[in-house]
JSON list of C-alpha atoms in Angstrom, two decimals:
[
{"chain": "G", "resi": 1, "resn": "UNK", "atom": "CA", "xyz": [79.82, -158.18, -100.52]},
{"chain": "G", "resi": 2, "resn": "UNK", "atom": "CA", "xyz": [79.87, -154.28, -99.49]},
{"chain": "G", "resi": 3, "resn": "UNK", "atom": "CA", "xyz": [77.66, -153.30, -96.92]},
{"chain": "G", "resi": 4, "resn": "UNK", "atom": "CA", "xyz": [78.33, -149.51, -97.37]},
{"chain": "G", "resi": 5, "resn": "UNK", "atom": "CA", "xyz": [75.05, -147.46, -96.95]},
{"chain": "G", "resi": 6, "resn": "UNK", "atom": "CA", "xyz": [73.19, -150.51, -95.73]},
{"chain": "G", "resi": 7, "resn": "UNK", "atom": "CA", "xyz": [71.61, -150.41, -92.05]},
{"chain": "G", "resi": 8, "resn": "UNK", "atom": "CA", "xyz": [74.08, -152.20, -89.68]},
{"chain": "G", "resi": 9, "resn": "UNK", "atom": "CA", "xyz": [73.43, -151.94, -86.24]},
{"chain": "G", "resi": 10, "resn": "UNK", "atom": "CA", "xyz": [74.88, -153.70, -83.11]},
{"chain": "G", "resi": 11, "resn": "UNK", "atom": "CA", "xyz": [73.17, -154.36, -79.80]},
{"chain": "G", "resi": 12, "resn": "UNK", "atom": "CA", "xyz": [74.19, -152.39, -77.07]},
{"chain": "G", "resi": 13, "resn": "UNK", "atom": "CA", "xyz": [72.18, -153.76, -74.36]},
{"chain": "G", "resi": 14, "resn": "UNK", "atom": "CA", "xyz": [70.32, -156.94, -73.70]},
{"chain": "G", "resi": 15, "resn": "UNK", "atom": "CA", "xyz": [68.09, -158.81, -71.48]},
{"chain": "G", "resi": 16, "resn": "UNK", "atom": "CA", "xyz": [67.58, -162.59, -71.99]},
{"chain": "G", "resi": 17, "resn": "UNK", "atom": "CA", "xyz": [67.00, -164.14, -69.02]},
{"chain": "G", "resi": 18, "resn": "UNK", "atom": "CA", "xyz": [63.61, -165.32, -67.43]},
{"chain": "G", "resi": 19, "resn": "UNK", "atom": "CA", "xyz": [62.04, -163.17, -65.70]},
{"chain": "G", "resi": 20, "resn": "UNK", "atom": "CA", "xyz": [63.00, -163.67, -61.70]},
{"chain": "G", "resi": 21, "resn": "UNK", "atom": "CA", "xyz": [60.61, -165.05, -59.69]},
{"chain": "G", "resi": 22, "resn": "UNK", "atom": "CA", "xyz": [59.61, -161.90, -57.43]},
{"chain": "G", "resi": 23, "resn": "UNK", "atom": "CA", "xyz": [59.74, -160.05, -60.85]},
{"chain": "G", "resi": 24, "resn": "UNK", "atom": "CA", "xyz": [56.35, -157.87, -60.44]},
{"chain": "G", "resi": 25, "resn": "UNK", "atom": "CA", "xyz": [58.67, -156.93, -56.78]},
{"chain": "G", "resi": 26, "resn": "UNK", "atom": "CA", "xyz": [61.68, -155.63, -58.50]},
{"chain": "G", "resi": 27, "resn": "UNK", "atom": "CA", "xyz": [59.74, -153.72, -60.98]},
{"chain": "G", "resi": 28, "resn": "UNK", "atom": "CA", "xyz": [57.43, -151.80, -58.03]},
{"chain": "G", "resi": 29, "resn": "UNK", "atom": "CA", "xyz": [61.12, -151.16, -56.45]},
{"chain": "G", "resi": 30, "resn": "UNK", "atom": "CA", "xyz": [62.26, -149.42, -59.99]},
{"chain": "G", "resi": 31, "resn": "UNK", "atom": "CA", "xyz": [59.32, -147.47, -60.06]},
{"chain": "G", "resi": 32, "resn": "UNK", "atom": "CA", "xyz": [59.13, -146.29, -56.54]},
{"chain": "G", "resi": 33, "resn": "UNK", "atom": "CA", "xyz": [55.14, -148.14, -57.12]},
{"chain": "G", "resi": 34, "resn": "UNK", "atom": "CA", "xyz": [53.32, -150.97, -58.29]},
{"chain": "G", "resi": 35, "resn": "UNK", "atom": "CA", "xyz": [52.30, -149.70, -61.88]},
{"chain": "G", "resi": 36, "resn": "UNK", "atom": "CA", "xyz": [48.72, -148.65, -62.01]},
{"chain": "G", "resi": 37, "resn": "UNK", "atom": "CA", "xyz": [45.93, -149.39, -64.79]},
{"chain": "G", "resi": 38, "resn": "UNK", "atom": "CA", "xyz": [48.76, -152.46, -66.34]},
{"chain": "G", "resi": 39, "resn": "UNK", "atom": "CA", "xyz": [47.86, -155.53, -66.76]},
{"chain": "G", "resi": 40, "resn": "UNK", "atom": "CA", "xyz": [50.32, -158.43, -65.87]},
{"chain": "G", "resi": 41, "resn": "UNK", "atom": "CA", "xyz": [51.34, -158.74, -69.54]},
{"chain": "G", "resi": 42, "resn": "UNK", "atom": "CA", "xyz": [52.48, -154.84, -69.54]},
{"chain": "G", "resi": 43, "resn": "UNK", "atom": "CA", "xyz": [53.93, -155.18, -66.57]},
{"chain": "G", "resi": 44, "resn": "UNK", "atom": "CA", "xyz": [55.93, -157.88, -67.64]},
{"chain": "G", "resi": 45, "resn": "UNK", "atom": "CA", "xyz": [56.77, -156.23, -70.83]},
{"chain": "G", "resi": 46, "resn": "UNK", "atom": "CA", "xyz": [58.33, -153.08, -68.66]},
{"chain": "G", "resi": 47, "resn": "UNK", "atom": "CA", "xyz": [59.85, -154.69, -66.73]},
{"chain": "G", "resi": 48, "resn": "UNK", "atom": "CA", "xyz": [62.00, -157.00, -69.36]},
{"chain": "G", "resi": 49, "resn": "UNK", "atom": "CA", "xyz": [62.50, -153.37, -71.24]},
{"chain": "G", "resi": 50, "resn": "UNK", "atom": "CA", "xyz": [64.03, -151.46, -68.09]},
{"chain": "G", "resi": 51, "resn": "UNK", "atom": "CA", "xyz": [65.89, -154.62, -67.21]},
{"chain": "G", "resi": 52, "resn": "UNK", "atom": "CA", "xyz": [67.97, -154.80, -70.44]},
{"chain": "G", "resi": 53, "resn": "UNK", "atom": "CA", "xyz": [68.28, -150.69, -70.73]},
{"chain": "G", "resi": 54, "resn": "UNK", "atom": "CA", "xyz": [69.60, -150.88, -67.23]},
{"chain": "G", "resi": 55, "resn": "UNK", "atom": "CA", "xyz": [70.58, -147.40, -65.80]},
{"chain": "G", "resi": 56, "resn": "UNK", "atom": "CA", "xyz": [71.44, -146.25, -68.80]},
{"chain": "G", "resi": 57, "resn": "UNK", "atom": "CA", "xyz": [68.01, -144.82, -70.15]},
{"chain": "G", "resi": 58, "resn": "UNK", "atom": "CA", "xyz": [68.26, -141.83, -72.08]},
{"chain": "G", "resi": 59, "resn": "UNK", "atom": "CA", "xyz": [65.68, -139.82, -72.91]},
{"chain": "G", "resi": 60, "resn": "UNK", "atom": "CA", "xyz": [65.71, -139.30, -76.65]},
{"chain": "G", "resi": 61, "resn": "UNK", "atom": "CA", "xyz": [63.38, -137.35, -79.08]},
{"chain": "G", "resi": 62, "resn": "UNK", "atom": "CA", "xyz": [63.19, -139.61, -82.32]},
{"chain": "G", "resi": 63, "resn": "UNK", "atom": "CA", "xyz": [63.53, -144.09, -81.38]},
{"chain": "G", "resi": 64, "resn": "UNK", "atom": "CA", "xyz": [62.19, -147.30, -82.68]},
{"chain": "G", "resi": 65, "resn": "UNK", "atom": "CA", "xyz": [60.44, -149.16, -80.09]},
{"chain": "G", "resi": 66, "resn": "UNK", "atom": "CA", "xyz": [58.63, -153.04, -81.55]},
{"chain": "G", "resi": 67, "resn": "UNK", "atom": "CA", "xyz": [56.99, -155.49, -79.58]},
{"chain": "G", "resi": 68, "resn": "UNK", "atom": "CA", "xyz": [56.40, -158.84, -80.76]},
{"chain": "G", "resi": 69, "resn": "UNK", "atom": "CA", "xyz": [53.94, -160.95, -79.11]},
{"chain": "G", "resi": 70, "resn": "UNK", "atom": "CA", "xyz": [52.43, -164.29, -79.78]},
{"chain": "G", "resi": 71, "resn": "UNK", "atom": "CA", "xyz": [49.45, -164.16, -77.45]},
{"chain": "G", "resi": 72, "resn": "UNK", "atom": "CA", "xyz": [49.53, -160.71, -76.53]},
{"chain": "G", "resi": 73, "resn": "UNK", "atom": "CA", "xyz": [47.39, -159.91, -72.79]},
{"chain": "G", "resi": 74, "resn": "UNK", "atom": "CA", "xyz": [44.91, -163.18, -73.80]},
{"chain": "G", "resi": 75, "resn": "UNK", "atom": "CA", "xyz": [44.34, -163.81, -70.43]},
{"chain": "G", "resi": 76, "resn": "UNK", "atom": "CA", "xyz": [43.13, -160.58, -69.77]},
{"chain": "G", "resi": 77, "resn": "UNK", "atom": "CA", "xyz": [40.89, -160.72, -73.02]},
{"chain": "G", "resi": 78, "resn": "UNK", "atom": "CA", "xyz": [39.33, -163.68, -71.51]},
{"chain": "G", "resi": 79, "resn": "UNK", "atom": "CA", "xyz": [38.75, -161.81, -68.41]},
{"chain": "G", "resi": 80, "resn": "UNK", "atom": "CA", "xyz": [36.99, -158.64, -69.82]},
{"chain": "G", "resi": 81, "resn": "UNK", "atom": "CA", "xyz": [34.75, -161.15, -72.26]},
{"chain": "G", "resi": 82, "resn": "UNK", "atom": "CA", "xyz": [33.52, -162.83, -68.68]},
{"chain": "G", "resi": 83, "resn": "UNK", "atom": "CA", "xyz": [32.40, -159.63, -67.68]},
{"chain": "G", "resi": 84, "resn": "UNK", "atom": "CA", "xyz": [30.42, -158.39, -71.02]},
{"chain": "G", "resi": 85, "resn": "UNK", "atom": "CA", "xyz": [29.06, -161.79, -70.68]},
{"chain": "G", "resi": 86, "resn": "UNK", "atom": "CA", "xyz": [27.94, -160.70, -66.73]},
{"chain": "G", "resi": 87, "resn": "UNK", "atom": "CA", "xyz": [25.99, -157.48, -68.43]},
{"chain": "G", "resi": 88, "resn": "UNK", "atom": "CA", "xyz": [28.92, -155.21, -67.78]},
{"chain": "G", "resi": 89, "resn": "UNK", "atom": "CA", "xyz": [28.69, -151.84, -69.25]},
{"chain": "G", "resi": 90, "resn": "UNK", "atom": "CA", "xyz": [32.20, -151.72, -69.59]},
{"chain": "G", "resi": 91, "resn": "UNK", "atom": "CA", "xyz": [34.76, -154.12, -68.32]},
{"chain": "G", "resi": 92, "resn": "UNK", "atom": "CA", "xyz": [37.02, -153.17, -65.62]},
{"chain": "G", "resi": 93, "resn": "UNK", "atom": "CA", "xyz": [39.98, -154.48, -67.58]},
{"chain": "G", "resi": 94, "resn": "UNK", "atom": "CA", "xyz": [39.18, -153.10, -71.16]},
{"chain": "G", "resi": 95, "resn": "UNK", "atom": "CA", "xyz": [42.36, -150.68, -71.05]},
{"chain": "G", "resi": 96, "resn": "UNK", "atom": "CA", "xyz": [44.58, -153.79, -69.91]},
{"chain": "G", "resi": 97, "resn": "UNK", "atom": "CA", "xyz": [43.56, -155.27, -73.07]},
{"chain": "G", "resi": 98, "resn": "UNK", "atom": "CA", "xyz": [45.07, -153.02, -75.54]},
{"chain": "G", "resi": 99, "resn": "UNK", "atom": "CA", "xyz": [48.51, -154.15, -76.46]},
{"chain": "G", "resi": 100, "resn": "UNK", "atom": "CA", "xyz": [49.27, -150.22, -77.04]},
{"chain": "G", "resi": 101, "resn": "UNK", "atom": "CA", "xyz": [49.30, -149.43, -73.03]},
{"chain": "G", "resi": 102, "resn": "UNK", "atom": "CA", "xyz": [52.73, -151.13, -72.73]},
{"chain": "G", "resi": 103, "resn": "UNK", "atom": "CA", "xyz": [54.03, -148.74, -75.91]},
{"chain": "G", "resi": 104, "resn": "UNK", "atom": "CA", "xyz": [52.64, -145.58, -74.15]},
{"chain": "G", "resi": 105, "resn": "UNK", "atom": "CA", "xyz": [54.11, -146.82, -70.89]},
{"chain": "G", "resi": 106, "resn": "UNK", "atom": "CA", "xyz": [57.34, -147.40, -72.42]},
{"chain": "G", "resi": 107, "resn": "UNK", "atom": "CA", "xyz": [57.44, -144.16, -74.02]},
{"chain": "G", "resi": 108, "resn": "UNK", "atom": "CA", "xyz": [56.49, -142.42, -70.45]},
{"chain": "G", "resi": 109, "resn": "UNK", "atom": "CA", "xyz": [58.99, -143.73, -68.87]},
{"chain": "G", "resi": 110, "resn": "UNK", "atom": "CA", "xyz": [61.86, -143.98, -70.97]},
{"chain": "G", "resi": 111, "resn": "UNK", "atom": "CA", "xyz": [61.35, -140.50, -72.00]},
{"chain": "G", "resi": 112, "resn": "UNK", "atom": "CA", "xyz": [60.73, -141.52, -75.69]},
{"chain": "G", "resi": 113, "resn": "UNK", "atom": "CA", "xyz": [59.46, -140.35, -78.78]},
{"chain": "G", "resi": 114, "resn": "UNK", "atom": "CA", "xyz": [59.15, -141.78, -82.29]},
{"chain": "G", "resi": 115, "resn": "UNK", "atom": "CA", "xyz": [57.52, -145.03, -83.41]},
{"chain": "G", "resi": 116, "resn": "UNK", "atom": "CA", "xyz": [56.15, -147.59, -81.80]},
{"chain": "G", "resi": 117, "resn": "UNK", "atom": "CA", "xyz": [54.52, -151.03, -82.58]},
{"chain": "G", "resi": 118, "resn": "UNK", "atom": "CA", "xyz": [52.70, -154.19, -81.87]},
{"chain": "G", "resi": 119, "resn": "UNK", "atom": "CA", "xyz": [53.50, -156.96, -84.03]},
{"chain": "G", "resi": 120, "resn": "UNK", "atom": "CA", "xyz": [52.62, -161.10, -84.22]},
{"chain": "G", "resi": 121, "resn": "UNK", "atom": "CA", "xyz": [55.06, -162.97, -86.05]},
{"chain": "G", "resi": 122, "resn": "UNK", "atom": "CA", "xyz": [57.22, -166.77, -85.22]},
{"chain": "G", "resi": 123, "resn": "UNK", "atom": "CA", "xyz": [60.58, -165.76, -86.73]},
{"chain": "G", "resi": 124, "resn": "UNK", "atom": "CA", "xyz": [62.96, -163.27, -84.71]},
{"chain": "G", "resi": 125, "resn": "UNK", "atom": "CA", "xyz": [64.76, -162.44, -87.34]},
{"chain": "G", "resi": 126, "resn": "UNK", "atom": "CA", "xyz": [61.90, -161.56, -89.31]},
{"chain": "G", "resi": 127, "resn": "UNK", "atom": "CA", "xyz": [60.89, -159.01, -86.49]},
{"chain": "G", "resi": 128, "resn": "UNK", "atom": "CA", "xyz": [64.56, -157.70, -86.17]},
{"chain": "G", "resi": 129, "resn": "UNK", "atom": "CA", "xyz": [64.27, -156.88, -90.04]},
{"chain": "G", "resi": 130, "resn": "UNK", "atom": "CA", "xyz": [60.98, -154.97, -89.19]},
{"chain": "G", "resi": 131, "resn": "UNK", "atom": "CA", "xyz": [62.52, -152.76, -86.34]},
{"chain": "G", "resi": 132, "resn": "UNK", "atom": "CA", "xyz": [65.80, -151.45, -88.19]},
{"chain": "G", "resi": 133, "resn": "UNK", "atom": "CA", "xyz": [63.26, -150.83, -91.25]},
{"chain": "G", "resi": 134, "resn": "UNK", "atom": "CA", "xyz": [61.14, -149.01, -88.84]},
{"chain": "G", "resi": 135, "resn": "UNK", "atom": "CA", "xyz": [64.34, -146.75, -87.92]},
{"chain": "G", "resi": 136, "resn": "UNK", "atom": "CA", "xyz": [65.24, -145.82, -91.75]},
{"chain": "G", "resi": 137, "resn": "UNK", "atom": "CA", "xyz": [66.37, -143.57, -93.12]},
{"chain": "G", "resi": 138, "resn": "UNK", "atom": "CA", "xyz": [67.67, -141.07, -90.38]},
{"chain": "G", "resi": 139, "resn": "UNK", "atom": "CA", "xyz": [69.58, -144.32, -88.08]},
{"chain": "G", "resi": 140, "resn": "UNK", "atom": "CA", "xyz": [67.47, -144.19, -85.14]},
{"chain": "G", "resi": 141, "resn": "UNK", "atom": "CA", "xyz": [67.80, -146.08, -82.15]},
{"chain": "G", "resi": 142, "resn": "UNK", "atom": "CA", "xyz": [66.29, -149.64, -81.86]},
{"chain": "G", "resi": 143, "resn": "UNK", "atom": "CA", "xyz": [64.21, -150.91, -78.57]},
{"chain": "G", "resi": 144, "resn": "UNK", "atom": "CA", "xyz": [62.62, -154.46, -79.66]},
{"chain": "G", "resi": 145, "resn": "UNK", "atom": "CA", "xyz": [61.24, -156.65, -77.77]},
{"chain": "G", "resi": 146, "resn": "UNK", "atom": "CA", "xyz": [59.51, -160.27, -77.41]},
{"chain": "G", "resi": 147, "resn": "UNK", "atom": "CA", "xyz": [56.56, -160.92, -74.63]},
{"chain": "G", "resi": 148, "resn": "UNK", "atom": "CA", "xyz": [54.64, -163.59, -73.50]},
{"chain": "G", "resi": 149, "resn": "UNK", "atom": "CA", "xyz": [52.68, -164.53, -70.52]},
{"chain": "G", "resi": 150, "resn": "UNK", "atom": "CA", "xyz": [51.69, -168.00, -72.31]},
{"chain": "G", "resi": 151, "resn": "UNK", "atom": "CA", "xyz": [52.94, -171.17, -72.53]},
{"chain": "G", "resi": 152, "resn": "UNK", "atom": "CA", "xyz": [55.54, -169.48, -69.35]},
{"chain": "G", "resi": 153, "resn": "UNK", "atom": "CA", "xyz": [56.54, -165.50, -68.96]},
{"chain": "G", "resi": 154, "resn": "UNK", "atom": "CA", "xyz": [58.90, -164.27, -71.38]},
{"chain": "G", "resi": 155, "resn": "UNK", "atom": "CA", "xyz": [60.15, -161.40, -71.81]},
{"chain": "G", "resi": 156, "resn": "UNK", "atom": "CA", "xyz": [63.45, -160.62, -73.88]},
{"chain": "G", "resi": 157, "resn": "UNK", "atom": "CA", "xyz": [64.81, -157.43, -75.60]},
{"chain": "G", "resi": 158, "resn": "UNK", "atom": "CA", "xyz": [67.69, -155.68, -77.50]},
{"chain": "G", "resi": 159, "resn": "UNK", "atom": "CA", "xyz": [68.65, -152.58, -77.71]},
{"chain": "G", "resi": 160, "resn": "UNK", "atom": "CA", "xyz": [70.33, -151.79, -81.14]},
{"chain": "G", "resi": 161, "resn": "UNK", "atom": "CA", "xyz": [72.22, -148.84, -82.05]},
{"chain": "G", "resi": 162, "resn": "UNK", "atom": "CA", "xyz": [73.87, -147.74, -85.54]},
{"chain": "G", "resi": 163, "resn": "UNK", "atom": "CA", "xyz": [77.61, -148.84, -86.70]},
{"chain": "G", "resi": 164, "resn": "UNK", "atom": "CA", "xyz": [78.86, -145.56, -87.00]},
{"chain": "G", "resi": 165, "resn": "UNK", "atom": "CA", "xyz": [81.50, -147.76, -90.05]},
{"chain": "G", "resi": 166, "resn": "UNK", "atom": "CA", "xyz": [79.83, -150.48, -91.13]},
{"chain": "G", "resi": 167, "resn": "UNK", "atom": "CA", "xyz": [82.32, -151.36, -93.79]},
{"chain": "G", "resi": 168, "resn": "UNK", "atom": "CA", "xyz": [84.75, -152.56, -90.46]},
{"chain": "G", "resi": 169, "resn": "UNK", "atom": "CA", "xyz": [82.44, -155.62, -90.36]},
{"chain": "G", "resi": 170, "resn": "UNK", "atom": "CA", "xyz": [82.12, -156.41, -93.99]},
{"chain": "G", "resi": 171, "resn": "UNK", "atom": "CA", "xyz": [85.03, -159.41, -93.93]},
{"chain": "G", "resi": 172, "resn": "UNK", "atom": "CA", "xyz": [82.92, -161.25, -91.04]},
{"chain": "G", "resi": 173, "resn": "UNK", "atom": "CA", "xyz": [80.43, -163.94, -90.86]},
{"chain": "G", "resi": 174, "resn": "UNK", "atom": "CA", "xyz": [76.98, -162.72, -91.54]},
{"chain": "G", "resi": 175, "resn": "UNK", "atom": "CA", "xyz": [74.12, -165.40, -91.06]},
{"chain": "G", "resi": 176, "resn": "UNK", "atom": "CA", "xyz": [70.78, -165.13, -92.58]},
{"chain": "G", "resi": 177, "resn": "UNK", "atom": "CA", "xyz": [68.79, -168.03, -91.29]},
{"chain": "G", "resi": 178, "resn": "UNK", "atom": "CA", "xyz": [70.23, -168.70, -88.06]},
{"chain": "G", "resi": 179, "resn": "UNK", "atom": "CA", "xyz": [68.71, -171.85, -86.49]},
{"chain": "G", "resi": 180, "resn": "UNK", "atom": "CA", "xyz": [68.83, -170.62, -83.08]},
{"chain": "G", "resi": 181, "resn": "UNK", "atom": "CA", "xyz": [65.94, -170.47, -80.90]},
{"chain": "G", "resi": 182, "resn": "UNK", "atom": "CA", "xyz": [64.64, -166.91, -79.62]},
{"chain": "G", "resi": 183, "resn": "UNK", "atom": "CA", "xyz": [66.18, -167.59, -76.47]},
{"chain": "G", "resi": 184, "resn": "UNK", "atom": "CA", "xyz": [69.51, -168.56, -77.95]},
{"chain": "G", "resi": 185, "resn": "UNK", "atom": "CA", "xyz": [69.43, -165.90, -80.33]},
{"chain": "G", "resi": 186, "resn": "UNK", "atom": "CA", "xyz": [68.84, -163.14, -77.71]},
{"chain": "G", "resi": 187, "resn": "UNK", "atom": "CA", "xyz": [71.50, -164.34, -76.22]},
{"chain": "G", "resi": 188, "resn": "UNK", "atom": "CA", "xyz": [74.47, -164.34, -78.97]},
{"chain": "G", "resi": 189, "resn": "UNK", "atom": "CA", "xyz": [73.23, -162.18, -81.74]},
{"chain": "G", "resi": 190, "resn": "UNK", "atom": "CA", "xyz": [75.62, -159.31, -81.89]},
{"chain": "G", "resi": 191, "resn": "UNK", "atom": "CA", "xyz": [75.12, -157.59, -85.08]},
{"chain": "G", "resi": 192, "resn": "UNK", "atom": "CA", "xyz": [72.21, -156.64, -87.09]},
{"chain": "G", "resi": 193, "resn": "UNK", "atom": "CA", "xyz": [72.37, -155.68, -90.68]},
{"chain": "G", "resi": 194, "resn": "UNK", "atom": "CA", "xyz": [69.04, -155.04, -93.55]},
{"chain": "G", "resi": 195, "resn": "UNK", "atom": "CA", "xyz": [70.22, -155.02, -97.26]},
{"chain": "G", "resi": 196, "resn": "UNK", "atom": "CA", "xyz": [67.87, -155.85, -100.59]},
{"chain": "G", "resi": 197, "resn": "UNK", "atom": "CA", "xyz": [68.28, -159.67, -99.81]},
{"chain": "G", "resi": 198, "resn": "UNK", "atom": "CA", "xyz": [67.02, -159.25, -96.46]},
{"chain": "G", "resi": 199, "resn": "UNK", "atom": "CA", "xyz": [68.16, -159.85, -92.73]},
{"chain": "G", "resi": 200, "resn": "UNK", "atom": "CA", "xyz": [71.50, -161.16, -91.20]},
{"chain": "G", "resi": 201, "resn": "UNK", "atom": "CA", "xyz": [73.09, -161.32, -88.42]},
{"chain": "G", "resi": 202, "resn": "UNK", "atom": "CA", "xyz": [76.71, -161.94, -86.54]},
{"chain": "G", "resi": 203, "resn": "UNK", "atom": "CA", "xyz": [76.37, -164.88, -83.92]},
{"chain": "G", "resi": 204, "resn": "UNK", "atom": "CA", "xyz": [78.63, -164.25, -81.35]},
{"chain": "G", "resi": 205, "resn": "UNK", "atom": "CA", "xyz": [81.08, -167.52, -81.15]}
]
């Protein structure tokens, strides 16, 4: 099948590893100081971004950035809702609670423009599909990533750029329903294409 014209990108830059244990440390290190107004899950989340972007952050006027989170900052939710229940006027940690502080970090500190999301949904590839559709039709750069502070901290990401010729990888394997896990997939996915029949993918190996 040609994939002329159709999205392909490949990922430039990973991070799939737990996070280390002394994680919040490293971060406060990288930043020159412990993030202000975040709560732990958009800490977590910038940390997990600047880990797999690595030194090579580029400010850049026009990006796709997509987080995908199952449980979002819960804890904190649960938090704030003890405090409206103790006749708080207005919880301490209401703006902790709003998934969009860790896009507007992000953006602040990658130097970033363009568009940014929250998003719930089980299947990777599903949320891959979402992010290069997201960066049509002008190409744009990809940042997308996957955190959780529930059932343990996670928090992976890819960066994706555009195949400059995608027709080069039109004689390999593309996969459309991988059966990895997230981890496994974060791991070995090294291609990314979006055509009319949806999603697929080049496992590395």
């Amino acid at each position: 099948m040609s994939i002329k014209g159709t999205p392909c990108y490949r990922v430039s830059a990973r991070h799939a590893q737990a996070p280390a244990p002394d994680w919040r440390e490293q971060l406060a290190v990288r930043l020159g100081a412990r993030p202000r107004r975040l709560g732990l899950w958009a800490e977590l989340g910038l940390y997990g971004a600047l880990q797999c972007l690595g030194s090579n952050v580029r400010p850049t006027d026009q990006a796709a950035l997509l987080v995908c989170s199952q449980f979002g900052p819960a804890s904190l939710l649960q938090e704030a809702l003890g405090q409206v229940h103790e006749g708080l006027p207005l919880p301490h940690t209401f703006l902790q609670i709003q998934p969009n502080q860790l896009l507007a970090t992000l953006s602040a500190q990658l130097g970033w423009r363009g568009d940014a999301r929250c998003v719930a949904h089980p299947q990777p590839l599903t949320v891959l599909a979402t992010a290069l559709a997201m960066a049509q039709p002008t190409n744009l750069d990809v940042l997308v990533g996957w955190v959780d502070t529930h059932p343990v901290n996670t928090s992976g990401w890819l960066h994706l750029q555009p195949v400059t010729d995608p027709t080069a990888l039109a004689d390999k394997t593309w996969v459309r329903d991988p059966t990895h896990s997230l981890g496994s997939l974060l791991q070995s996915v090294m291609y990314v294409r979006l055509d009319a029949a949806g999603p697929a993918v080049i496992i590395e190996g």
